[in-house]
PDB file of C-alpha atoms in Angstrom:
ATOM      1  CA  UNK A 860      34.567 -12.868   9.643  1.00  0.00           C
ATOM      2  CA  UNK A 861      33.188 -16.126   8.282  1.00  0.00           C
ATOM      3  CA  UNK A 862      31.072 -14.995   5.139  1.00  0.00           C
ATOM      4  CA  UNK A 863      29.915 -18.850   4.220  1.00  0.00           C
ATOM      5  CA  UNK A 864      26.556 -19.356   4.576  1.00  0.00           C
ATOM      6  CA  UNK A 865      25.430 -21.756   7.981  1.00  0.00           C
ATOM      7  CA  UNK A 866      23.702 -24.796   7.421  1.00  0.00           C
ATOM      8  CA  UNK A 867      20.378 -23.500   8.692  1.00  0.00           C
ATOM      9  CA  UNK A 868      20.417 -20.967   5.635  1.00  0.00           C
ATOM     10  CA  UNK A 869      21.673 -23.349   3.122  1.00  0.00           C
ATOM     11  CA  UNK A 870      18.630 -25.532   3.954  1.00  0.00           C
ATOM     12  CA  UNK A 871      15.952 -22.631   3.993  1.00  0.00           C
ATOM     13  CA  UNK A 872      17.519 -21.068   0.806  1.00  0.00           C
ATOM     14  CA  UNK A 873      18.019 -24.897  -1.080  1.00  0.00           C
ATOM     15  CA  UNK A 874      14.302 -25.094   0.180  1.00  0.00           C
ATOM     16  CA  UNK A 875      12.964 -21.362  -1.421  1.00  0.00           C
ATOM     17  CA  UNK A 876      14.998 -21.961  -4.774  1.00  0.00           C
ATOM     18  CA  UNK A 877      13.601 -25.321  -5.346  1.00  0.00           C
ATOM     19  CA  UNK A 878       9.856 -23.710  -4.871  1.00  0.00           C
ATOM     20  CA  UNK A 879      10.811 -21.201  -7.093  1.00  0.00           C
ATOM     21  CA  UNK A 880      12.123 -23.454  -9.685  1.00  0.00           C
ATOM     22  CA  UNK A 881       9.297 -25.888  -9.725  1.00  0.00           C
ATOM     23  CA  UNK A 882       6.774 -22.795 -10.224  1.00  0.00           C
ATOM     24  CA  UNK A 883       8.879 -21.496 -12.495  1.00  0.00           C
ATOM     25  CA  UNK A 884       8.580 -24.333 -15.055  1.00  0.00           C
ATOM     26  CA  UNK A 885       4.719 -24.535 -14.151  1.00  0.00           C
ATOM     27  CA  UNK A 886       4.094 -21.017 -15.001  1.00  0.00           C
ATOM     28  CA  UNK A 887       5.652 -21.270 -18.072  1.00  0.00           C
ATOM     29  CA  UNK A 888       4.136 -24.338 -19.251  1.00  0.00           C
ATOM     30  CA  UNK A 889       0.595 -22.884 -18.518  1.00  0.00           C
ATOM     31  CA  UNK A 890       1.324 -19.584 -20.380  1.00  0.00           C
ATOM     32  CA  UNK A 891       0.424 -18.132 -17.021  1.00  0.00           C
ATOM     33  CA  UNK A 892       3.092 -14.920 -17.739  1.00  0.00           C
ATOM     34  CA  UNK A 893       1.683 -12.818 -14.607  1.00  0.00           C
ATOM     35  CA  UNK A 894       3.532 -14.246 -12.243  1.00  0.00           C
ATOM     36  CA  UNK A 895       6.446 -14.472 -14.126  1.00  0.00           C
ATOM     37  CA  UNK A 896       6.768 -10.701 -13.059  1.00  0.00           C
ATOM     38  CA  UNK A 897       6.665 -12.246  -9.006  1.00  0.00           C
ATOM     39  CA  UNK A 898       9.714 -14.767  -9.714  1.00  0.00           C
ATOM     40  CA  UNK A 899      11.936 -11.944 -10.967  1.00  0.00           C
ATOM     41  CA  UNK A 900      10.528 -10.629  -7.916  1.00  0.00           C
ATOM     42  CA  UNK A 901      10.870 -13.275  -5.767  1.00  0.00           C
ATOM     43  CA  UNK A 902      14.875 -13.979  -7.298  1.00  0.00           C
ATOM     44  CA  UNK A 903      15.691  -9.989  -6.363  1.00  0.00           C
ATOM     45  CA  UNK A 904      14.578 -10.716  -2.580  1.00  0.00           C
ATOM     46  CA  UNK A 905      16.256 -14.204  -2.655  1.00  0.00           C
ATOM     47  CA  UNK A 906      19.419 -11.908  -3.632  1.00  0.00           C
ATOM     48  CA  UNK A 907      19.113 -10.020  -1.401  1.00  0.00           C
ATOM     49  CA  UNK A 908      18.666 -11.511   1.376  1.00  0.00           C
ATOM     50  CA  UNK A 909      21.576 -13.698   0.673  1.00  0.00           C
ATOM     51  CA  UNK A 910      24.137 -10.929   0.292  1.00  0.00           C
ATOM     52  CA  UNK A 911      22.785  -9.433   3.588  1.00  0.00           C
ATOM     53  CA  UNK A 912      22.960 -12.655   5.490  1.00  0.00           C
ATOM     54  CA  UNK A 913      26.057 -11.864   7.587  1.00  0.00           C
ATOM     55  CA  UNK A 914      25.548  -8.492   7.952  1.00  0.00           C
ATOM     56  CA  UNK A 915      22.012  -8.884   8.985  1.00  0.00           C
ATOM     57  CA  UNK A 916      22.298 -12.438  10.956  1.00  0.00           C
ATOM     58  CA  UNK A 917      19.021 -13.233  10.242  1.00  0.00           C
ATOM     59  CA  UNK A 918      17.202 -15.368  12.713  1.00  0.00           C
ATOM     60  CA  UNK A 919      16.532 -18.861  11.836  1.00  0.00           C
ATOM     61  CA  UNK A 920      12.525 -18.752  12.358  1.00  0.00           C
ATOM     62  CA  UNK A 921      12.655 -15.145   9.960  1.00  0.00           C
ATOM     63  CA  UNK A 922      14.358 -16.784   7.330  1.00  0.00           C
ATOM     64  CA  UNK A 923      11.641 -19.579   7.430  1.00  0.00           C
ATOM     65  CA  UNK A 924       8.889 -17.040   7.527  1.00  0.00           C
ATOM     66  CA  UNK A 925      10.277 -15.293   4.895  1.00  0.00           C
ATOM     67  CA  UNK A 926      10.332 -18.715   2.426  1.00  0.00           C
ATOM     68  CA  UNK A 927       6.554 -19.618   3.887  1.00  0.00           C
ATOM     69  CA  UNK A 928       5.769 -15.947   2.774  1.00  0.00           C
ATOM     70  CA  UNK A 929       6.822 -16.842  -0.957  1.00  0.00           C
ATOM     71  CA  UNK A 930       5.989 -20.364  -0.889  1.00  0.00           C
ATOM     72  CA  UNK A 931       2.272 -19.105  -0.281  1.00  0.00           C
ATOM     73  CA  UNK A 932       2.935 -16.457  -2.890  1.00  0.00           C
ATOM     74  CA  UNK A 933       3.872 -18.339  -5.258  1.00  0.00           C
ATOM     75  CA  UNK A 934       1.106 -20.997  -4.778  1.00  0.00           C
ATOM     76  CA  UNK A 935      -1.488 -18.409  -4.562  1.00  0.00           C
ATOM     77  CA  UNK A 936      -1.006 -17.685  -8.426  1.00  0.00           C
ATOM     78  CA  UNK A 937       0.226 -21.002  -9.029  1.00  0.00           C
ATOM     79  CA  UNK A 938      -2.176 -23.648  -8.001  1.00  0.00           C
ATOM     80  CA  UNK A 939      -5.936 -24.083  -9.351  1.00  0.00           C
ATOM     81  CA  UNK A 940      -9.334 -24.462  -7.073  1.00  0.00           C
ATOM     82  CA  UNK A 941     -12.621 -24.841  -8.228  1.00  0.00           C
ATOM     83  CA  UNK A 942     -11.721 -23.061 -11.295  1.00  0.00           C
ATOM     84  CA  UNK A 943      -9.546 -20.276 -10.522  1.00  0.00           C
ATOM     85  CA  UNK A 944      -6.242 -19.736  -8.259  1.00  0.00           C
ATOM     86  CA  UNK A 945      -6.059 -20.508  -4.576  1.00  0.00           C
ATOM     87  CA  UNK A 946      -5.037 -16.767  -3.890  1.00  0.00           C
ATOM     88  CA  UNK A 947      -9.069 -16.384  -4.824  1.00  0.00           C
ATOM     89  CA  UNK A 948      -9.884 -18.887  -2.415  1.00  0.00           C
ATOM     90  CA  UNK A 949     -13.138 -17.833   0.207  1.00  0.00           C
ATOM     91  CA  UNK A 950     -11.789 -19.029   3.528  1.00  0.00           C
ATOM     92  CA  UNK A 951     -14.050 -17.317   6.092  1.00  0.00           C
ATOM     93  CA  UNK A 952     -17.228 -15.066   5.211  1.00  0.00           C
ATOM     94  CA  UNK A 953     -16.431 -12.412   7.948  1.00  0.00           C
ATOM     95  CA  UNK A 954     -17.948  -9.597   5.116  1.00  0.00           C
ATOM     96  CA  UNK A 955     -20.019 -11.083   2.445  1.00  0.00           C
ATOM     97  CA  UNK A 956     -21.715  -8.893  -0.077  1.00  0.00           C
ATOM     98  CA  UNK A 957     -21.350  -8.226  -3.612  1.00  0.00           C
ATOM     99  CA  UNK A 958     -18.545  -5.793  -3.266  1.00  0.00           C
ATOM    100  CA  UNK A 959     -16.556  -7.999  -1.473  1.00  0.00           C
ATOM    101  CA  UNK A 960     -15.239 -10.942   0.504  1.00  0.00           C
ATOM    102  CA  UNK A 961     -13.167 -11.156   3.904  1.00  0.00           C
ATOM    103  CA  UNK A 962     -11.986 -13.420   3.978  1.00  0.00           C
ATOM    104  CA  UNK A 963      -9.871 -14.399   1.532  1.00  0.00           C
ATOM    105  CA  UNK A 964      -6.493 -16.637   1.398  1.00  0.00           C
ATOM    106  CA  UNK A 965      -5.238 -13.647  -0.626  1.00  0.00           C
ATOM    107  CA  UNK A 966      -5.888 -11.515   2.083  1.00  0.00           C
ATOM    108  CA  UNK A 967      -4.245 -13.283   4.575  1.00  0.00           C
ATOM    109  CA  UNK A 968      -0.907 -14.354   2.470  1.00  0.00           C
ATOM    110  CA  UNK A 969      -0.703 -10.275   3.035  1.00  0.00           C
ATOM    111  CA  UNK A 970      -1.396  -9.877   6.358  1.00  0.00           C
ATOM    112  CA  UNK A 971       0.874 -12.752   6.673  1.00  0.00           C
ATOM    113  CA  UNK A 972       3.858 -11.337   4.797  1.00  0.00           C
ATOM    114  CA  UNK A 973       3.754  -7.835   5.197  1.00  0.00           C
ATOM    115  CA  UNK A 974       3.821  -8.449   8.894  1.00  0.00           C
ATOM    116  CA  UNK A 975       7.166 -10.356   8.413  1.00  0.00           C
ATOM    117  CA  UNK A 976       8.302  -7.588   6.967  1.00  0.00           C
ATOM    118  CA  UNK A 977       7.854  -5.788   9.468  1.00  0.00           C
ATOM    119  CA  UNK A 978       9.854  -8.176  11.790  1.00  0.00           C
ATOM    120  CA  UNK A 979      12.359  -8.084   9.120  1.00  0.00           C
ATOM    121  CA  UNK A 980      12.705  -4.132   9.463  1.00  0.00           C
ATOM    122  CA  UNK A 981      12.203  -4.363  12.850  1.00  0.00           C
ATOM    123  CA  UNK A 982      15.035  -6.545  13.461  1.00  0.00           C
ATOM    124  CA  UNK A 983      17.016  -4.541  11.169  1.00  0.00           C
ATOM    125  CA  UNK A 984      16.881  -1.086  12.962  1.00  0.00           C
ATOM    126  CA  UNK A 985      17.948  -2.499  16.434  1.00  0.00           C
ATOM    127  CA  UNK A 986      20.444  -4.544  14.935  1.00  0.00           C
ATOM    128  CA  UNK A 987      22.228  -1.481  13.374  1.00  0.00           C
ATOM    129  CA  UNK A 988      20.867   1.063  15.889  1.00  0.00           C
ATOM    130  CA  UNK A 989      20.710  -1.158  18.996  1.00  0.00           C
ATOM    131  CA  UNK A 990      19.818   2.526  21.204  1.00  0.00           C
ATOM    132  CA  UNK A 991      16.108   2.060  19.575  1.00  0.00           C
ATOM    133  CA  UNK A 992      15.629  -1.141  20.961  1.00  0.00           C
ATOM    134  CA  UNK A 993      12.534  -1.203  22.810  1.00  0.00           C
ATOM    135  CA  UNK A 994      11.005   2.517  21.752  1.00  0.00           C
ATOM    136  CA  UNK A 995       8.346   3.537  20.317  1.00  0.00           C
ATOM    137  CA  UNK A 996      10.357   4.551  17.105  1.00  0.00           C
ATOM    138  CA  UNK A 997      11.342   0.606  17.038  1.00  0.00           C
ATOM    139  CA  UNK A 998       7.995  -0.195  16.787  1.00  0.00           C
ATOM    140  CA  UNK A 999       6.779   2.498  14.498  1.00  0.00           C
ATOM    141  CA  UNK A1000       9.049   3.027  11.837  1.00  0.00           C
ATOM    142  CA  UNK A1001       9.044  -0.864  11.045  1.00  0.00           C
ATOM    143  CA  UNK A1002       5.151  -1.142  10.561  1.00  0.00           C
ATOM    144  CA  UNK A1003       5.093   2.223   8.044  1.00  0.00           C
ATOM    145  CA  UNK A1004       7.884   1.313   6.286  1.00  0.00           C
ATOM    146  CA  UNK A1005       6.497  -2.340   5.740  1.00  0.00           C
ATOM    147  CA  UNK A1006       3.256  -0.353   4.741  1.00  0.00           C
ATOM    148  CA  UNK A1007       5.293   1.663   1.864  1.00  0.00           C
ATOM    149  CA  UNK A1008       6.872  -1.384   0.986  1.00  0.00           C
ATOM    150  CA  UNK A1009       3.322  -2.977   0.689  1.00  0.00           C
ATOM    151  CA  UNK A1010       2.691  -0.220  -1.687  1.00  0.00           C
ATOM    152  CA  UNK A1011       5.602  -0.744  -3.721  1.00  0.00           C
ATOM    153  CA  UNK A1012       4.287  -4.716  -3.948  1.00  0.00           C
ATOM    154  CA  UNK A1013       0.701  -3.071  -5.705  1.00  0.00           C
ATOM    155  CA  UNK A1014       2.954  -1.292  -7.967  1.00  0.00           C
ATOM    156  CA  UNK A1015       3.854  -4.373  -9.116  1.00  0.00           C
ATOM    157  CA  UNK A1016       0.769  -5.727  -9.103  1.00  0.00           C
ATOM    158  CA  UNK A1017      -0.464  -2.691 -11.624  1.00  0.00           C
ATOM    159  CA  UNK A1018       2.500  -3.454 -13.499  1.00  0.00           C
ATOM    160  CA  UNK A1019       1.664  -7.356 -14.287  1.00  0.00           C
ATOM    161  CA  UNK A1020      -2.016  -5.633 -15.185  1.00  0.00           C
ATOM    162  CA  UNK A1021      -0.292  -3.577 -17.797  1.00  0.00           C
ATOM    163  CA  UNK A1022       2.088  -6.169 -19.465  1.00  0.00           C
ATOM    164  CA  UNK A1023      -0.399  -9.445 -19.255  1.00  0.00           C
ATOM    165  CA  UNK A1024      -3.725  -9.360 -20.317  1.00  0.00           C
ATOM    166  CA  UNK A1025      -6.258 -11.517 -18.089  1.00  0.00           C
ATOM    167  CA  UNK A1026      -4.918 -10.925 -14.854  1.00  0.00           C
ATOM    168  CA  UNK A1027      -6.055 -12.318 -11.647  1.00  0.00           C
ATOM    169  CA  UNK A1028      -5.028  -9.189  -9.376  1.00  0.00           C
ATOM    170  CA  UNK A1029      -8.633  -7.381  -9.768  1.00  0.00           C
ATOM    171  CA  UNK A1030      -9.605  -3.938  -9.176  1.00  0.00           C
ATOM    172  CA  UNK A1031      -9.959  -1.167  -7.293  1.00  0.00           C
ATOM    173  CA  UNK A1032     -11.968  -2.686  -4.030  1.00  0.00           C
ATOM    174  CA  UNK A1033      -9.349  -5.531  -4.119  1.00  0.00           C
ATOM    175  CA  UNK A1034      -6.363  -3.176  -4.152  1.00  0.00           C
ATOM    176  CA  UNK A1035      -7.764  -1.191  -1.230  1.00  0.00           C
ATOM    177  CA  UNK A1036      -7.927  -4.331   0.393  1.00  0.00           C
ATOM    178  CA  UNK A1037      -4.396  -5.481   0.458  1.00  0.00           C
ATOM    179  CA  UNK A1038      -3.460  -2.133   1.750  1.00  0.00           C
ATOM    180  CA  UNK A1039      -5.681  -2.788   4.478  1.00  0.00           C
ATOM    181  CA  UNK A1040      -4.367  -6.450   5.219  1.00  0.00           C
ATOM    182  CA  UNK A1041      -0.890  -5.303   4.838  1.00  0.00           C
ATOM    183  CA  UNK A1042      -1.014  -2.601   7.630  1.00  0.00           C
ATOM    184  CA  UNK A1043      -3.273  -5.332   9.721  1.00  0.00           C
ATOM    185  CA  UNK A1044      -0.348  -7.336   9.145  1.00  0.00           C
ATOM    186  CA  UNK A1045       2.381  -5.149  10.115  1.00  0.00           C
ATOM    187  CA  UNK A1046       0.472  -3.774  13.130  1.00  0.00           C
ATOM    188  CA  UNK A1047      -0.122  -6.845  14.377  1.00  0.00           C
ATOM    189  CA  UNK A1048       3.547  -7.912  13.971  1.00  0.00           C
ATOM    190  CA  UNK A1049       4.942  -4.793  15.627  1.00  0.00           C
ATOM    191  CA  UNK A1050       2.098  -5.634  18.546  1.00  0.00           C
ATOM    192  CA  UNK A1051       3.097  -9.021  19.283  1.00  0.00           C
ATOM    193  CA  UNK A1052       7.047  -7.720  19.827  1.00  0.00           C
ATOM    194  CA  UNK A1053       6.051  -5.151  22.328  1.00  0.00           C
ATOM    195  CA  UNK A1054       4.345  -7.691  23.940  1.00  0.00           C
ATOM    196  CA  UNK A1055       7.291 -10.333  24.435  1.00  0.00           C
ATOM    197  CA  UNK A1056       9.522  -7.878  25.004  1.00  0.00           C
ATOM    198  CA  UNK A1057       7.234  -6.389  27.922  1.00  0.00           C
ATOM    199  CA  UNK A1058       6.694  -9.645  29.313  1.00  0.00           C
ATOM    200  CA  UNK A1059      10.936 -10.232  29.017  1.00  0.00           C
ATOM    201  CA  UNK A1060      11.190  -7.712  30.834  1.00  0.00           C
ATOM    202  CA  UNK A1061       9.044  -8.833  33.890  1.00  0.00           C
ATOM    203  CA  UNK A1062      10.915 -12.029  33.896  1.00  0.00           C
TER     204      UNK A1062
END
């Protein structure tokens, strides 16, 4: 087996490392140590990934989603509007009151990624288990696990709020939040691959 990386991933991954590299350096030189905790973050998943790639044969259009997933991370803590961060950023006032906002370019960076990771788990079970391809198990499993693993992601969150003062992560309303955006995402994701692979099937 061939275990160099294709061209398609050394393009996507020469694309994420440069991102992460030029954030890097602007964190840094803005003191802004928070998300220094999401690069270490962000360099364990890039490691990851890449040691999986042949085993996992990740499509072309998940590996992108994957690097827009970080790339709006990343930019979410890194660049300023009207004062703060983007990831604080009103986008459309769906809820509006003064307990909250919906919606918020946070919010949807979460819906956004946790529901590629659940077509990351997704394609992982059937790849490995191919019997659980199309049942309900397939679908399932992929959206709670990206849930947990949406948990895991406000653990670090809660761990930035212990090591660096002045943190832009927020409280309890806004950690309920990304929960809630996280499963949206997820769901959603597992929703849209029943529904091309019911309409495959009709084809």
């Amino acid at each position: 087996m061939d275990n160099k990386p294709k061209r398609r991933e050394i393009i996507v991954g020469g694309f994420t490392v440069a991102y992460v590299a030029a954030f890097t350096i602007g964190f840094l030189s803005t003191g802004n140590y928070e998300f220094i905790v999401y690069v270490a973050t962000m360099v364990a998943l890039l490691l990851l990934v890449g040691l999986s790639l042949r085993k996992a044969d990740y499509p072309t259009a998940m590996l992108w989603a994957l690097s827009i997933w970080g790339l709006a991370h990343m930019a979410g803590g890194g660049v300023p509007v009207s004062g703060s961060v983007l990831y604080n950023l009103h986008l459309v006032p769906i809820v509006d009151n003064e307990r909250m906002f919906i919606l918020k370019y946070d919010q949807l960076v979460h819906a956004f990624g946790f529901g590629v990771t659940a077509w990351v788990l997704h394609h992982l079970l059937t790849r490995h288990f191919p019997d659980t391809q199309g049942t309900a198990t397939a679908l399932i499993y992929p959206a709670l696990a990206s849930m947990g693993l949406g948990a895991v992601n406000e653990i670090i969150e809660f761990s930035a709020v212990l090591m660096v003062p002045d943190t832009n992560v927020g409280g309890y309303i806004n950690t309920a939040l990304d929960l809630c955006f996280n499963a949206l995402g997820a769901v959603l994701a597992m929703m849209i691959i029943a529904f091309v692979q019911r309409r495959d099937k009709r084809i």
